[in-house]
Coordinates of C-alpha atoms and ligand atoms in Angstrom, one line a residue:
M13 CA 0.0 0.0 0.0
S14 CA 1.3 3.4 -0.9
D15 CA 2.1 5.9 2.0
P16 CA -0.8 8.3 2.3
W17 CA 1.6 11.0 3.6
A18 CA 3.9 10.7 0.5
G19 CA 3.9 14.1 -1.2
R20 CA 2.6 15.8 1.9
I21 CA 5.9 15.8 3.8
V22 CA 8.6 18.2 2.7
A23 CA 12.3 18.2 3.7
P24 CA 14.0 21.5 4.7
G25 CA 16.5 22.4 2.0
S26 CA 15.0 20.2 -0.7
P27 CA 14.2 21.8 -4.1
G28 CA 11.1 23.9 -3.6
G29 CA 11.0 23.0 0.1
P30 CA 11.3 25.2 3.2
P31 CA 14.7 26.7 4.0
A32 CA 17.6 24.4 5.0
A33 CA 18.1 24.3 8.7
G34 CA 20.2 22.5 11.4
T35 CA 17.7 21.3 13.9
L36 CA 13.9 20.7 13.7
A37 CA 13.4 23.8 15.9
D38 CA 15.5 25.8 13.3
A39 CA 13.5 24.3 10.5
L40 CA 10.2 25.4 12.1
E41 CA 11.4 29.0 12.1
G42 CA 11.2 29.0 8.3
Y43 CA 8.4 26.5 7.7
V44 CA 5.3 28.5 8.6
A45 CA 6.2 31.4 6.4
W46 CA 7.1 29.0 3.6
Q47 CA 3.8 27.2 3.9
A48 CA 1.9 30.5 4.1
A49 CA 3.5 31.6 0.8
R50 CA 1.9 28.5 -0.8
W51 CA -1.4 28.4 1.0
P52 CA -3.6 31.5 0.7
R53 CA -5.9 30.5 3.6
L54 CA -2.9 30.3 6.0
A55 CA -1.5 33.6 4.6
G56 CA -4.9 35.3 5.2
A57 CA -5.0 33.9 8.8
R58 CA -1.5 35.1 9.5
A59 CA -2.2 38.5 8.1
A60 CA -5.4 38.8 10.3
L61 CA -3.8 37.7 13.5
P62 CA -2.2 41.1 14.5
G63 CA -5.7 42.6 14.2
V64 CA -7.2 40.1 16.8
R65 CA -8.2 42.2 19.8
T66 CA -6.9 41.1 23.2
R67 CA -7.3 42.4 26.8
E68 CA -5.6 41.4 30.1
V69 CA -7.9 40.2 32.9
E70 CA -6.8 40.0 36.5
V71 CA -6.9 36.3 36.9
G72 CA -3.6 34.6 37.9
R73 CA -0.1 35.8 37.8
P74 CA 0.9 36.8 35.1
P75 CA -2.7 37.7 34.3
C76 CA -4.8 35.8 31.7
R77 CA -5.6 37.4 28.4
V78 CA -8.9 37.3 26.5
Q79 CA -8.9 37.4 22.7
W80 CA -11.6 38.0 20.2
N81 CA -10.8 35.7 17.3
P82 CA -13.9 35.0 15.0
A83 CA -11.7 32.7 12.8
R84 CA -11.9 30.2 15.7
T85 CA -15.7 29.8 15.5
V86 CA -15.6 26.4 13.8
S87 CA -13.2 25.0 16.4
T88 CA -15.0 26.6 19.4
T89 CA -18.4 25.4 18.4
A90 CA -17.4 22.0 17.0
R91 CA -19.6 19.1 17.9
V92 CA -17.4 16.4 19.2
D93 CA -19.9 13.8 20.2
P94 CA -19.1 10.3 18.9
E95 CA -22.0 10.3 16.3
T96 CA -21.0 13.6 14.8
V97 CA -17.3 12.7 14.7
A98 CA -18.0 9.3 13.1
A99 CA -20.2 10.9 10.4
R100 CA -17.6 13.4 9.1
P101 CA -14.3 12.8 7.2
C102 CA -11.3 13.2 9.5
F103 CA -9.7 16.5 8.8
L104 CA -6.3 15.4 10.1
C105 CA -6.0 12.5 7.7
P106 CA -3.9 13.2 4.6
S107 CA -6.7 12.4 2.2
A108 CA -8.8 15.2 3.6
L109 CA -6.1 17.9 3.9
P110 CA -6.4 20.9 1.6
P111 CA -4.3 20.4 -1.5
E112 CA -1.8 23.2 -0.6
E113 CA -1.0 21.7 2.8
R114 CA 2.5 20.3 3.5
G115 CA 4.3 19.3 6.7
L116 CA 7.6 18.5 8.2
A117 CA 8.3 14.9 9.4
F118 CA 8.5 14.6 13.2
G119 CA 10.1 11.2 13.6
P120 CA 8.6 8.2 11.8
D121 CA 5.1 8.5 13.4
A122 CA 4.1 12.1 13.2
V123 CA 4.0 15.2 10.9
I124 CA 4.1 18.9 11.9
L125 CA 1.5 21.1 10.1
A126 CA 0.6 24.8 10.3
N127 CA -2.8 25.5 11.9
P128 CA -4.9 27.5 9.4
A129 CA -6.9 29.0 12.2
P130 CA -4.2 30.2 14.6
V131 CA -4.8 31.3 18.1
L132 CA -1.3 32.8 18.4
P133 CA 1.5 33.3 15.8
D134 CA 3.1 30.2 14.4
H135 CA 0.4 27.9 15.7
L136 CA 1.4 24.3 14.8
V137 CA -0.4 20.9 14.8
V138 CA 1.6 17.7 15.4
V139 CA -0.4 15.0 13.8
A140 CA 0.1 11.2 14.2
R141 CA 0.5 9.6 10.7
D142 CA -2.0 6.9 11.6
H143 CA -5.7 7.6 12.3
V144 CA -5.7 6.5 15.9
P145 CA -7.8 8.0 18.7
Q146 CA -6.7 11.0 20.8
A147 CA -5.6 9.3 24.0
V148 CA -3.3 10.6 26.7
G149 CA -1.4 7.3 27.0
T150 CA -0.1 7.5 23.4
A151 CA 0.2 11.3 23.4
L152 CA 2.5 11.4 26.4
P153 CA 5.7 10.2 24.7
L154 CA 5.0 12.4 21.6
L155 CA 4.4 15.4 23.9
V156 CA 7.7 15.0 25.8
A157 CA 9.6 14.3 22.5
A158 CA 8.1 17.4 21.0
A159 CA 9.1 19.5 24.0
V160 CA 12.7 18.2 23.7
A161 CA 12.9 18.7 19.9
F162 CA 11.4 22.2 20.0
G163 CA 14.0 23.2 22.6
G164 CA 11.9 25.9 24.3
R165 CA 11.1 27.7 21.1
F166 CA 7.6 26.1 21.0
A167 CA 5.4 24.8 23.8
A168 CA 3.5 21.6 22.8
F169 CA 0.1 20.9 24.2
Y170 CA -2.5 18.2 24.4
N171 CA -6.2 18.5 24.6
G172 CA -8.0 15.4 25.9
P173 CA -10.8 14.0 23.6
R174 CA -13.4 15.5 25.9
S175 CA -11.3 18.5 27.1
G176 CA -11.0 20.7 24.0
A177 CA -9.8 18.5 21.1
S178 CA -11.9 19.1 18.0
A179 CA -10.5 15.9 16.5
P180 CA -11.0 13.3 19.3
D181 CA -10.7 10.6 16.7
H182 CA -7.1 11.4 15.5
L183 CA -4.1 11.6 17.8
H184 CA -2.6 15.1 17.7
L185 CA -0.8 17.8 19.7
Q186 CA -0.6 21.5 19.0
A187 CA 2.2 24.0 19.7
V188 CA 2.6 27.8 20.0
R189 CA 5.7 29.9 20.7
G190 CA 7.4 29.2 24.0
G191 CA 7.3 31.8 26.7
V192 CA 3.9 33.3 25.5
L193 CA 1.2 31.5 27.6
P194 CA 0.8 32.9 31.1
A195 CA 0.7 29.6 32.9
E196 CA 4.0 28.5 31.2
R197 CA 5.5 31.8 32.3
A198 CA 4.2 31.3 35.8
A199 CA 5.8 27.9 36.1
T200 CA 9.1 28.8 34.4
A201 CA 10.3 30.6 37.6
G202 CA 9.9 27.3 39.6
P203 CA 7.8 26.8 42.7
G204 CA 7.0 30.0 44.7
P205 CA 6.7 30.3 48.4
G206 CA 2.9 29.9 48.4
D207 CA 2.9 26.9 46.0
C208 CA 2.2 23.3 47.1
P209 CA 5.3 21.1 46.9
I210 CA 4.7 17.6 45.5
V211 CA 8.1 16.1 45.2
R212 CA 11.7 17.4 45.0
G213 CA 14.5 15.1 43.8
P214 CA 17.6 15.4 41.7
D215 CA 15.9 14.5 38.4
L216 CA 12.3 15.6 39.1
E217 CA 10.6 18.4 40.9
A218 CA 6.8 18.8 41.0
W219 CA 4.5 21.3 42.6
G220 CA 1.0 22.7 42.5
L221 CA 0.7 26.4 41.5
E222 CA -1.4 28.4 43.9
G223 CA -3.3 31.7 43.3
Q224 CA -3.8 31.1 39.6
G225 CA -7.6 30.9 39.7
R226 CA -7.5 27.3 38.2
P227 CA -5.5 24.3 39.3
I228 CA -2.1 23.8 37.6
L229 CA 0.4 21.0 38.5
A230 CA 4.0 21.6 37.2
F231 CA 6.7 19.0 36.6
R232 CA 10.3 19.8 35.8
G233 CA 13.2 17.4 35.2
T234 CA 14.7 15.0 32.8
P235 CA 12.4 14.0 29.9
G236 CA 12.1 10.4 31.2
Q237 CA 11.2 11.4 34.7
V238 CA 8.7 14.1 33.6
E239 CA 7.0 11.6 31.3
A240 CA 6.8 9.0 34.1
A241 CA 5.5 11.5 36.6
L242 CA 2.8 12.7 34.1
R243 CA 1.8 9.1 33.6
A244 CA 1.5 8.7 37.3
A245 CA -0.5 11.9 37.6
V246 CA -2.9 10.9 34.9
E247 CA -3.5 7.6 36.8
V248 CA -4.1 9.3 40.1
L249 CA -6.4 11.8 38.5
G250 CA -8.3 8.9 37.1
E251 CA -8.8 7.6 40.6
V252 CA -9.7 11.0 42.1
R253 CA -12.1 12.0 39.3
P254 CA -12.8 9.1 36.9
D255 CA -14.1 9.7 33.4
A256 CA -14.2 7.8 30.2
P257 CA -12.3 7.2 28.0
E258 CA -9.7 9.1 30.2
P259 CA -9.7 11.7 33.0
L260 CA -10.5 15.2 31.7
L261 CA -7.2 17.1 31.3
N262 CA -5.0 19.3 29.3
L263 CA -1.2 19.1 29.2
L264 CA 1.5 21.5 28.1
A265 CA 5.3 20.8 27.8
V266 CA 8.3 22.9 26.8
G267 CA 12.0 22.4 26.7
V268 CA 14.0 24.0 29.6
P269 CA 17.7 23.7 30.7
E270 CA 16.8 20.9 33.2
G271 CA 15.1 18.9 30.3
V272 CA 11.3 19.4 30.2
L273 CA 8.8 21.6 32.0
A274 CA 5.3 20.2 31.8
L275 CA 1.9 21.4 33.1
L276 CA -1.1 19.4 33.9
F277 CA -4.5 21.1 34.0
P278 CA -7.0 18.7 35.7
R279 CA -10.5 19.4 34.3
A280 CA -14.1 18.8 35.5
A281 CA -16.0 19.7 32.4
H282 CA -15.6 20.2 28.7
R283 CA -17.5 23.5 28.5
P284 CA -18.9 25.9 31.1
A285 CA -22.6 26.2 31.7
C286 CA -22.7 29.6 30.0
F287 CA -21.7 27.9 26.7
H288 CA -25.1 26.1 26.6
E289 CA -27.2 29.0 28.0
E290 CA -29.8 30.7 25.8
G291 CA -30.2 34.5 25.8
P292 CA -27.9 37.2 27.2
G293 CA -26.0 34.9 29.7
R294 CA -24.6 32.9 26.8
C295 CA -20.9 33.0 26.3
L296 CA -19.2 30.9 23.6
V297 CA -15.9 29.9 25.3
S298 CA -14.9 26.3 24.9
P299 CA -11.7 25.9 26.9
G300 CA -8.7 23.8 25.7
A301 CA -5.1 23.9 26.8
V302 CA -4.5 27.4 25.5
D303 CA -7.4 28.8 27.4
V304 CA -6.6 27.1 30.8
A305 CA -3.0 28.2 30.2
G306 CA -4.3 31.8 30.3
E307 CA -5.1 32.8 26.7
V308 CA -9.0 32.7 26.7
V309 CA -10.4 32.6 23.2
S310 CA -13.7 34.2 22.4
V311 CA -15.3 34.2 18.9
R312 CA -18.2 36.8 19.3
E313 CA -17.7 40.4 20.1
E314 CA -20.4 40.4 22.8
D315 CA -18.5 37.6 24.6
F316 CA -15.2 39.4 24.3
R317 CA -16.9 42.5 26.0
A318 CA -18.5 40.3 28.7
L319 CA -15.4 38.4 29.6
D320 CA -14.2 40.4 32.6
A321 CA -12.1 38.9 35.5
A322 CA -15.1 37.6 37.3
L323 CA -16.5 35.8 34.3
V324 CA -13.1 34.4 33.2
A325 CA -12.5 33.2 36.8
R326 CA -15.9 31.6 36.9
I327 CA -15.4 29.8 33.5
L328 CA -12.0 28.5 34.4
S329 CA -13.2 27.3 37.8
E330 CA -16.2 25.6 36.4
V331 CA -14.2 23.6 33.8
S332 CA -11.4 22.7 36.3
L333 CA -11.2 20.1 39.0
D334 CA -12.5 21.5 42.4
R335 CA -10.1 22.5 45.1
P336 CA -10.8 19.6 47.6
R337 CA -10.1 17.0 44.9
V338 CA -7.0 18.9 43.7
R339 CA -5.7 18.6 47.3
I340 CA -6.3 14.8 47.2
L341 CA -4.6 14.6 43.8
E342 CA -1.6 16.5 45.0
D343 CA -1.3 14.4 48.2
R344 CA -1.7 11.0 46.6
L345 CA 0.7 12.0 43.8
S346 CA 3.2 13.3 46.3
R347 CA 3.2 9.9 48.1
R348 CA 3.6 8.0 44.9
L349 CA 6.4 10.2 43.5
E350 CA 8.3 10.3 46.8
R351 CA 8.5 6.5 46.8
W352 CA 10.5 6.8 43.5
S353 CA 12.9 9.4 44.8
S354 CA 13.5 7.9 48.3
P355 CA 16.0 5.0 48.6
S356 CA 14.2 1.7 49.4
Ligands
ZN27 ZN1 -7.7 10.8 10.8

């Protein structure tokens, strides 16, 4: 059988391909502009992005931002129930990609594409070559590998199949520029005096961020330790708040001098109550990793106007795991991870 990705993958430095580059992170610098020059839809989206209105809201430190980005309407309002998903062609499979779309190989199993509806500049999608379901177990190694390969220049993130992924049927990550999202910036400094320590060892440190208006667990260390700790955290979250097919969550990972910094956002709901409301209380915000990381995307002007600190705090709190259960999660995880780091 012929490779369905043949002709879709371009090599940096090849004739007609994106500019030659040393590392994958270097190649990504030139790739999006190269792709935009060959794909009018992406070029239009890139040109429109500087005009997207944004505002800071006093939730968390550094504060969250709200953006009004009508181009995200399809993604924000996407129906992701199994019946709807089964009835549509998969938009991440190569057979359904627009003819102009090309990507960079990411190892033997994934391809990096440019998101034609960017939330932030140079918004990427890391797509598994095979049509396999979005699942945290298979996404974890890809997430950590992406963080290592991107070397801090891009932050990779994962939306669970019921926590913001608009393609729950096809394994994928996304990525935006490193150092941009407020939650990433909050964790980069390491644990603060008010934060909740989970574990501290030579190869792994984990802590819960406090005062952010939504629960965030941070993990920093060698790639192998961070991946193992995330796997343990997902398991414990599944005990504390079970859901099917997996606990509700978003993940983010970025390369740091110690190896990888990863964030886990434990969730309680896919969408806030106001998303489903009729009338003036309605607010079309459908949080994924970018939103819980502090860049809250709205698609209608009335929602952008309504999204003050109180409403943003309410939405983030509603879709996140409640505080008592976050405490249980942190305690149980702490006991489990300490067993690894203490001599037996
Ligand atoms: Zn697919």
